[in-house]
Amino acid sequence: MKAVVITSPGGPEVLKLQEVEDPQIKDDEILIKIAATALNRADTLQRQGKYPPPKGDSEYPGLECSGTVEAVGKDVTRWKIGDQVCALIGGGGYAEKVAVPTGQVLPIPSGVSLQDAASFPEVVCTVWSTIFMTSKLSSGETFLIHGGSSGIGTFAIQMAKCLGVKVFITAGSEEKLAACKELGADVCINYKTEDFVTRIKEETGGKGVDVILDNIGGSYFQRNLDSLNVDGRLFIIGFMGGTVTQVNLGCLLARRLTVQAAGLRSRSPKNKAQIVREVEKNVWPAIAAGKVKPVVYKYFPLAEAAEAHQLMESSKHIGKILLTV
């Protein structure tokens, strides 16, 4: 099969489409003939040599995919050859085929094309496992998403609105703010021209928001804490603004704040399977009802993975970038 290989750590130009060995499936795995995969920031970190795949996972980038079942292991009961599926994977999406544990496989949501379904597994499992399963965001609460126009953000806006949550977002251009507004965001803040803490306090009568989903880390840490309501929860899923900062911890005690962080890729197959089950039960019906839609900015052929990475690193996109196979 062909796969995109990271020939050495570096810029987008190190990504090359090469002939490689087909993956071998275990008894509890299925082999997917890939139709599409989607880019995630983690792929760019892996390309730079900063985020190696977990032991036992494919060395090729790609954390989600959609496609058709080509083979099934002997312990697999739910899926059969020819089924159309999408999947959460530890790596290997930038390829023609991938082996996936059966617990990480989902049916294509009703009303979504086979290709576009590749835009869902990683973002949906990330947002559901953090904000809903852990931070317990619930109807009537307020929620701030940093990077509202990202793949994570565009899904999180729609899902939170489905569940009766008031949504705040930050983004860095008028075009991105407008896109977030169209998806249902209630308050859209341009972080380049406005202080988000001040705006949140104004919009919430001085209280702050209940939950924040943050991919910035260090440089936003104090301001995130300052933006939270009593019993507020901050969930960190990325460090685009660094990992080191100085912080005044007094507000944690004064307002009973909770700070948590988690990745998805390094979780055990058992943990991932539990998240995938919850996603199918809670999110798939919202997609089938048309309340949550895929937001795809651009499609590239697999051979143009380097160009797709350049686009992602430019941060010009809104929603997901897909590679088609």
PDB file of C-alpha atoms in Angstrom:
ATOM      1  CA  MET A   1       0.000   0.000   0.000  1.00  0.00           C
ATOM      2  CA  LYS A   2       0.966   3.647  -0.181  1.00  0.00           C
ATOM      3  CA  ALA A   3       1.375   5.801   2.938  1.00  0.00           C
ATOM      4  CA  VAL A   4       2.688   9.248   3.790  1.00  0.00           C
ATOM      5  CA  VAL A   5       6.049   8.748   5.479  1.00  0.00           C
ATOM      6  CA  ILE A   6       7.829  11.272   7.716  1.00  0.00           C
ATOM      7  CA  THR A   7      11.248  10.879   6.054  1.00  0.00           C
ATOM      8  CA  SER A   8      12.983  12.867   8.832  1.00  0.00           C
ATOM      9  CA  PRO A   9      11.803  15.359  11.472  1.00  0.00           C
ATOM     10  CA  GLY A  10      11.183  18.754   9.893  1.00  0.00           C
ATOM     11  CA  GLY A  11       8.853  20.987   7.889  1.00  0.00           C
ATOM     12  CA  PRO A  12       5.978  19.893   5.627  1.00  0.00           C
ATOM     13  CA  GLU A  13       8.428  18.984   2.839  1.00  0.00           C
ATOM     14  CA  VAL A  14       9.575  15.860   4.782  1.00  0.00           C
ATOM     15  CA  LEU A  15       6.181  14.197   4.115  1.00  0.00           C
ATOM     16  CA  LYS A  16       6.529  11.778   1.175  1.00  0.00           C
ATOM     17  CA  LEU A  17       4.052   9.290  -0.304  1.00  0.00           C
ATOM     18  CA  GLN A  18       5.837   5.935  -0.452  1.00  0.00           C
ATOM     19  CA  GLU A  19       5.130   2.242  -0.977  1.00  0.00           C
ATOM     20  CA  VAL A  20       5.055   0.466   2.414  1.00  0.00           C
ATOM     21  CA  GLU A  21       3.990  -2.880   3.917  1.00  0.00           C
ATOM     22  CA  ASP A  22       0.265  -3.508   4.399  1.00  0.00           C
ATOM     23  CA  PRO A  23      -0.805  -3.522   8.088  1.00  0.00           C
ATOM     24  CA  GLN A  24      -1.562  -6.897   9.677  1.00  0.00           C
ATOM     25  CA  ILE A  25      -4.716  -7.190  11.786  1.00  0.00           C
ATOM     26  CA  LYS A  26      -4.997  -8.815  15.210  1.00  0.00           C
ATOM     27  CA  ASP A  27      -7.977 -10.941  16.255  1.00  0.00           C
ATOM     28  CA  ASP A  28      -9.882  -7.948  17.693  1.00  0.00           C
ATOM     29  CA  GLU A  29      -9.120  -5.559  14.815  1.00  0.00           C
ATOM     30  CA  ILE A  30     -10.536  -4.655  11.431  1.00  0.00           C
ATOM     31  CA  LEU A  31      -8.666  -3.549   8.312  1.00  0.00           C
ATOM     32  CA  ILE A  32     -10.091  -0.358   6.812  1.00  0.00           C
ATOM     33  CA  LYS A  33      -9.545   0.602   3.179  1.00  0.00           C
ATOM     34  CA  ILE A  34      -9.289   4.350   3.765  1.00  0.00           C
ATOM     35  CA  ALA A  35     -11.456   6.846   1.847  1.00  0.00           C
ATOM     36  CA  ALA A  36     -10.292   9.936   3.752  1.00  0.00           C
ATOM     37  CA  THR A  37      -8.321  11.070   6.788  1.00  0.00           C
ATOM     38  CA  ALA A  38      -8.285  14.435   8.557  1.00  0.00           C
ATOM     39  CA  LEU A  39      -5.452  16.628   9.800  1.00  0.00           C
ATOM     40  CA  ASN A  40      -4.924  17.428  13.470  1.00  0.00           C
ATOM     41  CA  ARG A  41      -2.340  19.700  15.130  1.00  0.00           C
ATOM     42  CA  ALA A  42      -0.807  16.551  16.620  1.00  0.00           C
ATOM     43  CA  ASP A  43       0.193  15.464  13.091  1.00  0.00           C
ATOM     44  CA  THR A  44       2.321  18.591  12.652  1.00  0.00           C
ATOM     45  CA  LEU A  45       3.999  17.941  16.021  1.00  0.00           C
ATOM     46  CA  GLN A  46       4.676  14.312  15.056  1.00  0.00           C
ATOM     47  CA  ARG A  47       6.194  15.511  11.769  1.00  0.00           C
ATOM     48  CA  GLN A  48       8.556  17.754  13.758  1.00  0.00           C
ATOM     49  CA  GLY A  49       9.624  14.796  15.925  1.00  0.00           C
ATOM     50  CA  LYS A  50       7.853  16.148  19.032  1.00  0.00           C
ATOM     51  CA  TYR A  51       4.932  13.697  19.363  1.00  0.00           C
ATOM     52  CA  PRO A  52       5.836  10.061  18.646  1.00  0.00           C
ATOM     53  CA  PRO A  53       3.037   7.500  18.216  1.00  0.00           C
ATOM     54  CA  PRO A  54       2.219   5.303  21.234  1.00  0.00           C
ATOM     55  CA  LYS A  55       4.001   1.932  21.334  1.00  0.00           C
ATOM     56  CA  GLY A  56       2.319  -0.544  19.000  1.00  0.00           C
ATOM     57  CA  ASP A  57       0.537   2.060  16.867  1.00  0.00           C
ATOM     58  CA  SER A  58       1.346   2.859  13.243  1.00  0.00           C
ATOM     59  CA  GLU A  59       4.375   5.116  12.681  1.00  0.00           C
ATOM     60  CA  TYR A  60       2.513   7.023   9.955  1.00  0.00           C
ATOM     61  CA  PRO A  61       0.561  10.170  10.902  1.00  0.00           C
ATOM     62  CA  GLY A  62      -3.234  10.394  10.982  1.00  0.00           C
ATOM     63  CA  LEU A  63      -5.480  10.038  14.052  1.00  0.00           C
ATOM     64  CA  GLU A  64      -8.861   9.472  12.361  1.00  0.00           C
ATOM     65  CA  CYS A  65     -10.187   8.065   9.121  1.00  0.00           C
ATOM     66  CA  SER A  66     -13.211   6.827   7.221  1.00  0.00           C
ATOM     67  CA  GLY A  67     -13.472   3.989   4.722  1.00  0.00           C
ATOM     68  CA  THR A  68     -14.678   0.481   3.983  1.00  0.00           C
ATOM     69  CA  VAL A  69     -14.003  -2.680   5.992  1.00  0.00           C
ATOM     70  CA  GLU A  70     -11.662  -4.902   3.975  1.00  0.00           C
ATOM     71  CA  ALA A  71     -10.947  -7.638   6.544  1.00  0.00           C
ATOM     72  CA  VAL A  72     -12.032  -8.575  10.085  1.00  0.00           C
ATOM     73  CA  GLY A  73     -10.211 -10.401  12.883  1.00  0.00           C
ATOM     74  CA  LYS A  74     -11.702 -13.636  14.173  1.00  0.00           C
ATOM     75  CA  ASP A  75     -12.995 -12.063  17.408  1.00  0.00           C
ATOM     76  CA  VAL A  76     -14.835  -9.234  15.633  1.00  0.00           C
ATOM     77  CA  THR A  77     -18.639  -9.614  15.651  1.00  0.00           C
ATOM     78  CA  ARG A  78     -20.105  -6.182  14.918  1.00  0.00           C
ATOM     79  CA  TRP A  79     -18.435  -5.382  11.569  1.00  0.00           C
ATOM     80  CA  LYS A  80     -18.306  -7.277   8.294  1.00  0.00           C
ATOM     81  CA  ILE A  81     -16.420  -6.839   5.034  1.00  0.00           C
ATOM     82  CA  GLY A  82     -17.956  -4.038   2.969  1.00  0.00           C
ATOM     83  CA  ASP A  83     -19.288  -1.996   5.925  1.00  0.00           C
ATOM     84  CA  GLN A  84     -18.676   1.737   5.693  1.00  0.00           C
ATOM     85  CA  VAL A  85     -17.121   3.047   8.903  1.00  0.00           C
ATOM     86  CA  CYS A  86     -15.060   5.807  10.511  1.00  0.00           C
ATOM     87  CA  ALA A  87     -12.542   5.311  13.295  1.00  0.00           C
ATOM     88  CA  LEU A  88     -10.394   6.840  16.013  1.00  0.00           C
ATOM     89  CA  ILE A  89      -6.820   5.633  15.473  1.00  0.00           C
ATOM     90  CA  GLY A  90      -3.465   6.018  17.225  1.00  0.00           C
ATOM     91  CA  GLY A  91      -1.764   6.638  13.882  1.00  0.00           C
ATOM     92  CA  GLY A  92      -1.749   5.432  10.279  1.00  0.00           C
ATOM     93  CA  GLY A  93      -4.543   7.530   8.777  1.00  0.00           C
ATOM     94  CA  TYR A  94      -2.303   9.000   6.047  1.00  0.00           C
ATOM     95  CA  ALA A  95      -2.360   5.695   4.156  1.00  0.00           C
ATOM     96  CA  GLU A  96      -4.458   3.471   1.921  1.00  0.00           C
ATOM     97  CA  LYS A  97      -5.215   0.972   4.725  1.00  0.00           C
ATOM     98  CA  VAL A  98      -5.121   0.871   8.512  1.00  0.00           C
ATOM     99  CA  ALA A  99      -5.702  -1.758  11.226  1.00  0.00           C
ATOM    100  CA  VAL A 100      -8.013  -0.567  14.019  1.00  0.00           C
ATOM    101  CA  PRO A 101      -9.236  -2.170  17.290  1.00  0.00           C
ATOM    102  CA  THR A 102     -12.935  -2.892  16.861  1.00  0.00           C
ATOM    103  CA  GLY A 103     -13.873  -0.763  19.907  1.00  0.00           C
ATOM    104  CA  GLN A 104     -12.613   2.380  18.169  1.00  0.00           C
ATOM    105  CA  VAL A 105     -14.802   1.977  15.080  1.00  0.00           C
ATOM    106  CA  LEU A 106     -18.058   3.850  14.439  1.00  0.00           C
ATOM    107  CA  PRO A 107     -20.724   3.600  11.737  1.00  0.00           C
ATOM    108  CA  ILE A 108     -20.919   6.483   9.248  1.00  0.00           C
ATOM    109  CA  PRO A 109     -23.434   8.928  10.768  1.00  0.00           C
ATOM    110  CA  SER A 110     -26.714   9.176   8.861  1.00  0.00           C
ATOM    111  CA  GLY A 111     -26.688  12.027   6.338  1.00  0.00           C
ATOM    112  CA  VAL A 112     -22.887  12.379   6.229  1.00  0.00           C
ATOM    113  CA  SER A 113     -20.764  11.352   3.220  1.00  0.00           C
ATOM    114  CA  LEU A 114     -18.112   8.638   3.594  1.00  0.00           C
ATOM    115  CA  GLN A 115     -15.311  11.199   3.066  1.00  0.00           C
ATOM    116  CA  ASP A 116     -16.701  13.861   5.405  1.00  0.00           C
ATOM    117  CA  ALA A 117     -17.147  11.287   8.198  1.00  0.00           C
ATOM    118  CA  ALA A 118     -13.336  11.337   8.545  1.00  0.00           C
ATOM    119  CA  SER A 119     -13.681  14.831  10.058  1.00  0.00           C
ATOM    120  CA  PHE A 120     -15.449  13.557  13.177  1.00  0.00           C
ATOM    121  CA  PRO A 121     -13.735  10.804  15.255  1.00  0.00           C
ATOM    122  CA  GLU A 122     -10.774  12.685  16.784  1.00  0.00           C
ATOM    123  CA  VAL A 123     -12.557  15.999  17.454  1.00  0.00           C
ATOM    124  CA  VAL A 124     -15.769  14.394  18.708  1.00  0.00           C
ATOM    125  CA  CYS A 125     -13.948  11.977  21.026  1.00  0.00           C
ATOM    126  CA  THR A 126     -11.682  14.777  22.294  1.00  0.00           C
ATOM    127  CA  VAL A 127     -14.524  17.192  23.048  1.00  0.00           C
ATOM    128  CA  TRP A 128     -16.941  14.599  24.429  1.00  0.00           C
ATOM    129  CA  SER A 129     -14.358  12.947  26.723  1.00  0.00           C
ATOM    130  CA  THR A 130     -13.099  16.257  28.132  1.00  0.00           C
ATOM    131  CA  ILE A 131     -15.926  18.775  28.278  1.00  0.00           C
ATOM    132  CA  PHE A 132     -18.884  16.464  28.696  1.00  0.00           C
ATOM    133  CA  MET A 133     -17.637  13.234  30.322  1.00  0.00           C
ATOM    134  CA  THR A 134     -15.122  14.980  32.629  1.00  0.00           C
ATOM    135  CA  SER A 135     -16.019  18.670  33.058  1.00  0.00           C
ATOM    136  CA  LYS A 136     -19.747  17.786  33.028  1.00  0.00           C
ATOM    137  CA  LEU A 137     -20.829  20.790  30.937  1.00  0.00           C
ATOM    138  CA  SER A 138     -24.612  20.874  31.137  1.00  0.00           C
ATOM    139  CA  SER A 139     -27.696  22.746  29.940  1.00  0.00           C
ATOM    140  CA  GLY A 140     -27.963  26.326  31.153  1.00  0.00           C
ATOM    141  CA  GLU A 141     -24.210  26.729  31.734  1.00  0.00           C
ATOM    142  CA  THR A 142     -21.753  29.003  29.902  1.00  0.00           C
ATOM    143  CA  PHE A 143     -18.791  27.705  27.883  1.00  0.00           C
ATOM    144  CA  LEU A 144     -15.726  29.398  26.357  1.00  0.00           C
ATOM    145  CA  ILE A 145     -13.882  27.765  23.455  1.00  0.00           C
ATOM    146  CA  HIS A 146     -10.487  29.139  22.464  1.00  0.00           C
ATOM    147  CA  GLY A 147      -9.884  28.732  18.732  1.00  0.00           C
ATOM    148  CA  GLY A 148     -13.584  28.551  17.921  1.00  0.00           C
ATOM    149  CA  SER A 149     -12.923  28.196  14.189  1.00  0.00           C
ATOM    150  CA  SER A 150     -10.678  25.117  14.554  1.00  0.00           C
ATOM    151  CA  GLY A 151     -11.855  21.566  13.927  1.00  0.00           C
ATOM    152  CA  ILE A 152     -12.338  21.118  17.683  1.00  0.00           C
ATOM    153  CA  GLY A 153     -14.033  24.503  17.989  1.00  0.00           C
ATOM    154  CA  THR A 154     -16.500  24.151  15.120  1.00  0.00           C
ATOM    155  CA  PHE A 155     -17.719  20.839  16.540  1.00  0.00           C
ATOM    156  CA  ALA A 156     -17.768  22.027  20.166  1.00  0.00           C
ATOM    157  CA  ILE A 157     -19.916  25.081  19.291  1.00  0.00           C
ATOM    158  CA  GLN A 158     -22.550  22.928  17.574  1.00  0.00           C
ATOM    159  CA  MET A 159     -22.617  20.218  20.246  1.00  0.00           C
ATOM    160  CA  ALA A 160     -22.847  22.674  23.135  1.00  0.00           C
ATOM    161  CA  LYS A 161     -25.725  24.558  21.442  1.00  0.00           C
ATOM    162  CA  CYS A 162     -27.571  21.237  20.989  1.00  0.00           C
ATOM    163  CA  LEU A 163     -27.427  20.770  24.734  1.00  0.00           C
ATOM    164  CA  GLY A 164     -28.680  24.242  25.698  1.00  0.00           C
ATOM    165  CA  VAL A 165     -25.344  25.857  26.595  1.00  0.00           C
ATOM    166  CA  LYS A 166     -24.432  29.542  26.039  1.00  0.00           C
ATOM    167  CA  VAL A 167     -21.250  29.535  23.908  1.00  0.00           C
ATOM    168  CA  PHE A 168     -18.399  32.074  23.916  1.00  0.00           C
ATOM    169  CA  ILE A 169     -15.501  31.734  21.463  1.00  0.00           C
ATOM    170  CA  THR A 170     -12.240  33.457  20.669  1.00  0.00           C
ATOM    171  CA  ALA A 171     -10.805  33.677  17.143  1.00  0.00           C
ATOM    172  CA  GLY A 172      -8.372  35.921  15.304  1.00  0.00           C
ATOM    173  CA  SER A 173     -10.229  37.317  12.281  1.00  0.00           C
ATOM    174  CA  GLU A 174     -13.622  38.738  11.364  1.00  0.00           C
ATOM    175  CA  GLU A 175     -14.123  35.874   8.884  1.00  0.00           C
ATOM    176  CA  LYS A 176     -13.528  33.286  11.622  1.00  0.00           C
ATOM    177  CA  LEU A 177     -15.809  35.119  14.075  1.00  0.00           C
ATOM    178  CA  ALA A 178     -18.583  35.196  11.444  1.00  0.00           C
ATOM    179  CA  ALA A 179     -18.201  31.462  10.778  1.00  0.00           C
ATOM    180  CA  CYS A 180     -18.481  30.708  14.502  1.00  0.00           C
ATOM    181  CA  LYS A 181     -21.559  32.949  14.798  1.00  0.00           C
ATOM    182  CA  GLU A 182     -23.186  31.065  11.915  1.00  0.00           C
ATOM    183  CA  LEU A 183     -22.542  27.755  13.715  1.00  0.00           C
ATOM    184  CA  GLY A 184     -24.404  29.101  16.756  1.00  0.00           C
ATOM    185  CA  ALA A 185     -21.815  30.805  18.982  1.00  0.00           C
ATOM    186  CA  ASP A 186     -23.493  33.460  21.144  1.00  0.00           C
ATOM    187  CA  VAL A 187     -20.513  35.700  21.927  1.00  0.00           C
ATOM    188  CA  CYS A 188     -17.578  35.944  19.505  1.00  0.00           C
ATOM    189  CA  ILE A 189     -14.392  37.667  20.699  1.00  0.00           C
ATOM    190  CA  ASN A 190     -11.471  38.746  18.494  1.00  0.00           C
ATOM    191  CA  TYR A 191      -8.498  37.993  20.752  1.00  0.00           C
ATOM    192  CA  LYS A 192      -6.270  40.254  18.646  1.00  0.00           C
ATOM    193  CA  THR A 193      -8.327  43.387  19.321  1.00  0.00           C
ATOM    194  CA  GLU A 194     -10.146  42.604  22.596  1.00  0.00           C
ATOM    195  CA  ASP A 195      -9.239  41.313  26.059  1.00  0.00           C
ATOM    196  CA  PHE A 196     -11.342  38.176  26.433  1.00  0.00           C
ATOM    197  CA  VAL A 197     -11.411  38.366  30.247  1.00  0.00           C
ATOM    198  CA  THR A 198     -12.970  41.849  30.208  1.00  0.00           C
ATOM    199  CA  ARG A 199     -15.531  40.882  27.565  1.00  0.00           C
ATOM    200  CA  ILE A 200     -16.541  37.707  29.402  1.00  0.00           C
ATOM    201  CA  LYS A 201     -17.000  39.601  32.653  1.00  0.00           C
ATOM    202  CA  GLU A 202     -19.163  42.176  30.821  1.00  0.00           C
ATOM    203  CA  GLU A 203     -21.303  39.481  29.174  1.00  0.00           C
ATOM    204  CA  THR A 204     -21.804  37.459  32.385  1.00  0.00           C
ATOM    205  CA  GLY A 205     -22.474  40.282  34.854  1.00  0.00           C
ATOM    206  CA  GLY A 206     -19.031  39.888  36.388  1.00  0.00           C
ATOM    207  CA  LYS A 207     -19.420  36.159  37.100  1.00  0.00           C
ATOM    208  CA  GLY A 208     -17.349  34.465  34.381  1.00  0.00           C
ATOM    209  CA  VAL A 209     -18.049  31.273  32.417  1.00  0.00           C
ATOM    210  CA  ASP A 210     -18.590  27.786  33.844  1.00  0.00           C
ATOM    211  CA  VAL A 211     -16.287  25.794  31.542  1.00  0.00           C
ATOM    212  CA  ILE A 212     -13.323  26.656  29.298  1.00  0.00           C
ATOM    213  CA  LEU A 213     -11.793  24.425  26.599  1.00  0.00           C
ATOM    214  CA  ASP A 214      -8.236  25.636  26.033  1.00  0.00           C
ATOM    215  CA  ASN A 215      -5.557  24.653  23.507  1.00  0.00           C
ATOM    216  CA  ILE A 216      -3.184  27.533  24.327  1.00  0.00           C
ATOM    217  CA  GLY A 217      -1.839  26.593  27.766  1.00  0.00           C
ATOM    218  CA  GLY A 218       0.781  28.704  29.517  1.00  0.00           C
ATOM    219  CA  SER A 219       0.222  32.136  28.051  1.00  0.00           C
ATOM    220  CA  TYR A 220      -3.561  31.993  28.739  1.00  0.00           C
ATOM    221  CA  PHE A 221      -3.482  30.171  32.086  1.00  0.00           C
ATOM    222  CA  GLN A 222      -3.954  33.132  34.452  1.00  0.00           C
ATOM    223  CA  ARG A 223      -6.476  34.825  32.162  1.00  0.00           C
ATOM    224  CA  ASN A 224      -8.456  31.593  31.883  1.00  0.00           C
ATOM    225  CA  LEU A 225      -8.627  31.307  35.675  1.00  0.00           C
ATOM    226  CA  ASP A 226      -9.699  34.969  35.856  1.00  0.00           C
ATOM    227  CA  SER A 227     -12.518  34.199  33.355  1.00  0.00           C
ATOM    228  CA  LEU A 228     -14.111  31.371  35.367  1.00  0.00           C
ATOM    229  CA  ASN A 229     -17.258  31.495  37.490  1.00  0.00           C
ATOM    230  CA  VAL A 230     -17.479  29.971  40.996  1.00  0.00           C
ATOM    231  CA  ASP A 231     -17.089  26.159  40.625  1.00  0.00           C
ATOM    232  CA  GLY A 232     -15.674  26.780  37.124  1.00  0.00           C
ATOM    233  CA  ARG A 233     -13.716  24.132  35.204  1.00  0.00           C
ATOM    234  CA  LEU A 234     -10.739  24.718  32.898  1.00  0.00           C
ATOM    235  CA  PHE A 235      -9.821  21.869  30.561  1.00  0.00           C
ATOM    236  CA  ILE A 236      -6.478  22.121  28.736  1.00  0.00           C
ATOM    237  CA  ILE A 237      -5.962  20.038  25.574  1.00  0.00           C
ATOM    238  CA  GLY A 238      -2.978  21.786  23.990  1.00  0.00           C
ATOM    239  CA  PHE A 239      -0.014  24.083  24.564  1.00  0.00           C
ATOM    240  CA  MET A 240       0.197  26.339  21.525  1.00  0.00           C
ATOM    241  CA  GLY A 241       1.128  29.148  23.951  1.00  0.00           C
ATOM    242  CA  GLY A 242       3.759  27.154  25.870  1.00  0.00           C
ATOM    243  CA  THR A 243       3.860  24.971  28.970  1.00  0.00           C
ATOM    244  CA  VAL A 244       5.518  27.293  31.522  1.00  0.00           C
ATOM    245  CA  THR A 245       3.904  30.297  33.225  1.00  0.00           C
ATOM    246  CA  GLN A 246       3.657  32.156  36.530  1.00  0.00           C
ATOM    247  CA  VAL A 247       0.241  32.057  38.175  1.00  0.00           C
ATOM    248  CA  ASN A 248      -1.571  33.363  41.255  1.00  0.00           C
ATOM    249  CA  LEU A 249      -3.321  30.314  42.685  1.00  0.00           C
ATOM    250  CA  GLY A 250      -5.516  32.247  45.118  1.00  0.00           C
ATOM    251  CA  CYS A 251      -8.540  32.214  42.815  1.00  0.00           C
ATOM    252  CA  LEU A 252      -8.540  28.384  42.708  1.00  0.00           C
ATOM    253  CA  LEU A 253      -9.361  28.311  46.408  1.00  0.00           C
ATOM    254  CA  ALA A 254     -11.583  31.403  46.456  1.00  0.00           C
ATOM    255  CA  ARG A 255     -13.832  30.220  43.625  1.00  0.00           C
ATOM    256  CA  ARG A 256     -13.397  26.418  43.963  1.00  0.00           C
ATOM    257  CA  LEU A 257     -11.940  26.102  40.464  1.00  0.00           C
ATOM    258  CA  THR A 258     -10.937  22.839  38.788  1.00  0.00           C
ATOM    259  CA  VAL A 259      -8.074  22.562  36.281  1.00  0.00           C
ATOM    260  CA  GLN A 260      -7.687  19.405  34.238  1.00  0.00           C
ATOM    261  CA  ALA A 261      -5.752  18.343  31.159  1.00  0.00           C
ATOM    262  CA  ALA A 262      -5.771  15.261  28.956  1.00  0.00           C
ATOM    263  CA  GLY A 263      -4.749  13.929  25.586  1.00  0.00           C
ATOM    264  CA  LEU A 264      -6.583  11.259  23.625  1.00  0.00           C
ATOM    265  CA  ARG A 265      -3.861   9.445  21.692  1.00  0.00           C
ATOM    266  CA  SER A 266      -2.062   7.943  24.701  1.00  0.00           C
ATOM    267  CA  ARG A 267      -5.209   6.500  26.319  1.00  0.00           C
ATOM    268  CA  SER A 268      -5.587   2.708  26.504  1.00  0.00           C
ATOM    269  CA  PRO A 269      -7.683   0.884  23.872  1.00  0.00           C
ATOM    270  CA  LYS A 270     -10.188   0.073  26.648  1.00  0.00           C
ATOM    271  CA  ASN A 271     -10.513   3.770  27.566  1.00  0.00           C
ATOM    272  CA  LYS A 272     -10.810   4.807  23.913  1.00  0.00           C
ATOM    273  CA  ALA A 273     -13.515   2.168  23.349  1.00  0.00           C
ATOM    274  CA  GLN A 274     -15.487   3.553  26.313  1.00  0.00           C
ATOM    275  CA  ILE A 275     -15.293   7.092  24.857  1.00  0.00           C
ATOM    276  CA  VAL A 276     -16.328   5.839  21.401  1.00  0.00           C
ATOM    277  CA  ARG A 277     -19.376   4.067  22.915  1.00  0.00           C
ATOM    278  CA  GLU A 278     -20.414   7.283  24.683  1.00  0.00           C
ATOM    279  CA  VAL A 279     -19.944   9.271  21.460  1.00  0.00           C
ATOM    280  CA  GLU A 280     -22.108   6.888  19.433  1.00  0.00           C
ATOM    281  CA  LYS A 281     -24.840   7.036  22.074  1.00  0.00           C
ATOM    282  CA  ASN A 282     -24.796  10.814  22.675  1.00  0.00           C
ATOM    283  CA  VAL A 283     -23.368  12.560  19.600  1.00  0.00           C
ATOM    284  CA  TRP A 284     -24.299  10.380  16.613  1.00  0.00           C
ATOM    285  CA  PRO A 285     -28.061  11.064  17.065  1.00  0.00           C
ATOM    286  CA  ALA A 286     -27.380  14.846  16.943  1.00  0.00           C
ATOM    287  CA  ILE A 287     -25.443  14.394  13.690  1.00  0.00           C
ATOM    288  CA  ALA A 288     -28.183  12.181  12.238  1.00  0.00           C
ATOM    289  CA  ALA A 289     -30.751  14.867  13.160  1.00  0.00           C
ATOM    290  CA  GLY A 290     -28.721  17.493  11.262  1.00  0.00           C
ATOM    291  CA  LYS A 291     -28.009  19.487  14.434  1.00  0.00           C
ATOM    292  CA  VAL A 292     -24.262  18.894  14.111  1.00  0.00           C
ATOM    293  CA  LYS A 293     -22.694  19.077  10.663  1.00  0.00           C
ATOM    294  CA  PRO A 294     -19.177  18.398   9.387  1.00  0.00           C
ATOM    295  CA  VAL A 295     -17.238  21.615   8.746  1.00  0.00           C
ATOM    296  CA  VAL A 296     -14.626  20.887   6.061  1.00  0.00           C
ATOM    297  CA  TYR A 297     -12.460  23.727   4.752  1.00  0.00           C
ATOM    298  CA  LYS A 298     -10.528  21.926   2.019  1.00  0.00           C
ATOM    299  CA  TYR A 299      -9.810  18.483   0.549  1.00  0.00           C
ATOM    300  CA  PHE A 300      -6.317  17.479  -0.630  1.00  0.00           C
ATOM    301  CA  PRO A 301      -5.265  14.214  -2.280  1.00  0.00           C
ATOM    302  CA  LEU A 302      -3.031  12.050  -0.050  1.00  0.00           C
ATOM    303  CA  ALA A 303       0.001  12.881  -2.223  1.00  0.00           C
ATOM    304  CA  GLU A 304      -0.403  16.573  -1.250  1.00  0.00           C
ATOM    305  CA  ALA A 305      -0.102  16.033   2.519  1.00  0.00           C
ATOM    306  CA  ALA A 306       2.744  18.587   2.642  1.00  0.00           C
ATOM    307  CA  GLU A 307       0.505  21.302   1.147  1.00  0.00           C
ATOM    308  CA  ALA A 308      -2.244  20.374   3.623  1.00  0.00           C
ATOM    309  CA  HIS A 309       0.219  20.775   6.523  1.00  0.00           C
ATOM    310  CA  GLN A 310       1.290  24.184   5.189  1.00  0.00           C
ATOM    311  CA  LEU A 311      -2.372  25.265   5.232  1.00  0.00           C
ATOM    312  CA  MET A 312      -2.894  23.994   8.776  1.00  0.00           C
ATOM    313  CA  GLU A 313       0.218  25.793  10.037  1.00  0.00           C
ATOM    314  CA  SER A 314      -0.900  29.025   8.353  1.00  0.00           C
ATOM    315  CA  SER A 315      -4.061  28.865  10.550  1.00  0.00           C
ATOM    316  CA  LYS A 316      -6.130  30.313   7.689  1.00  0.00           C
ATOM    317  CA  HIS A 317      -8.587  27.409   7.695  1.00  0.00           C
ATOM    318  CA  ILE A 318     -12.014  27.191   9.360  1.00  0.00           C
ATOM    319  CA  GLY A 319     -12.974  23.670  10.436  1.00  0.00           C
ATOM    320  CA  LYS A 320     -11.217  20.544   9.200  1.00  0.00           C
ATOM    321  CA  ILE A 321      -8.698  19.808   6.439  1.00  0.00           C
ATOM    322  CA  LEU A 322      -9.142  16.389   4.789  1.00  0.00           C
ATOM    323  CA  LEU A 323      -6.845  14.129   2.788  1.00  0.00           C
ATOM    324  CA  THR A 324      -8.664  11.899   0.301  1.00  0.00           C
ATOM    325  CA  VAL A 325      -7.326   8.514  -0.736  1.00  0.00           C
TER     326      VAL A 325
END
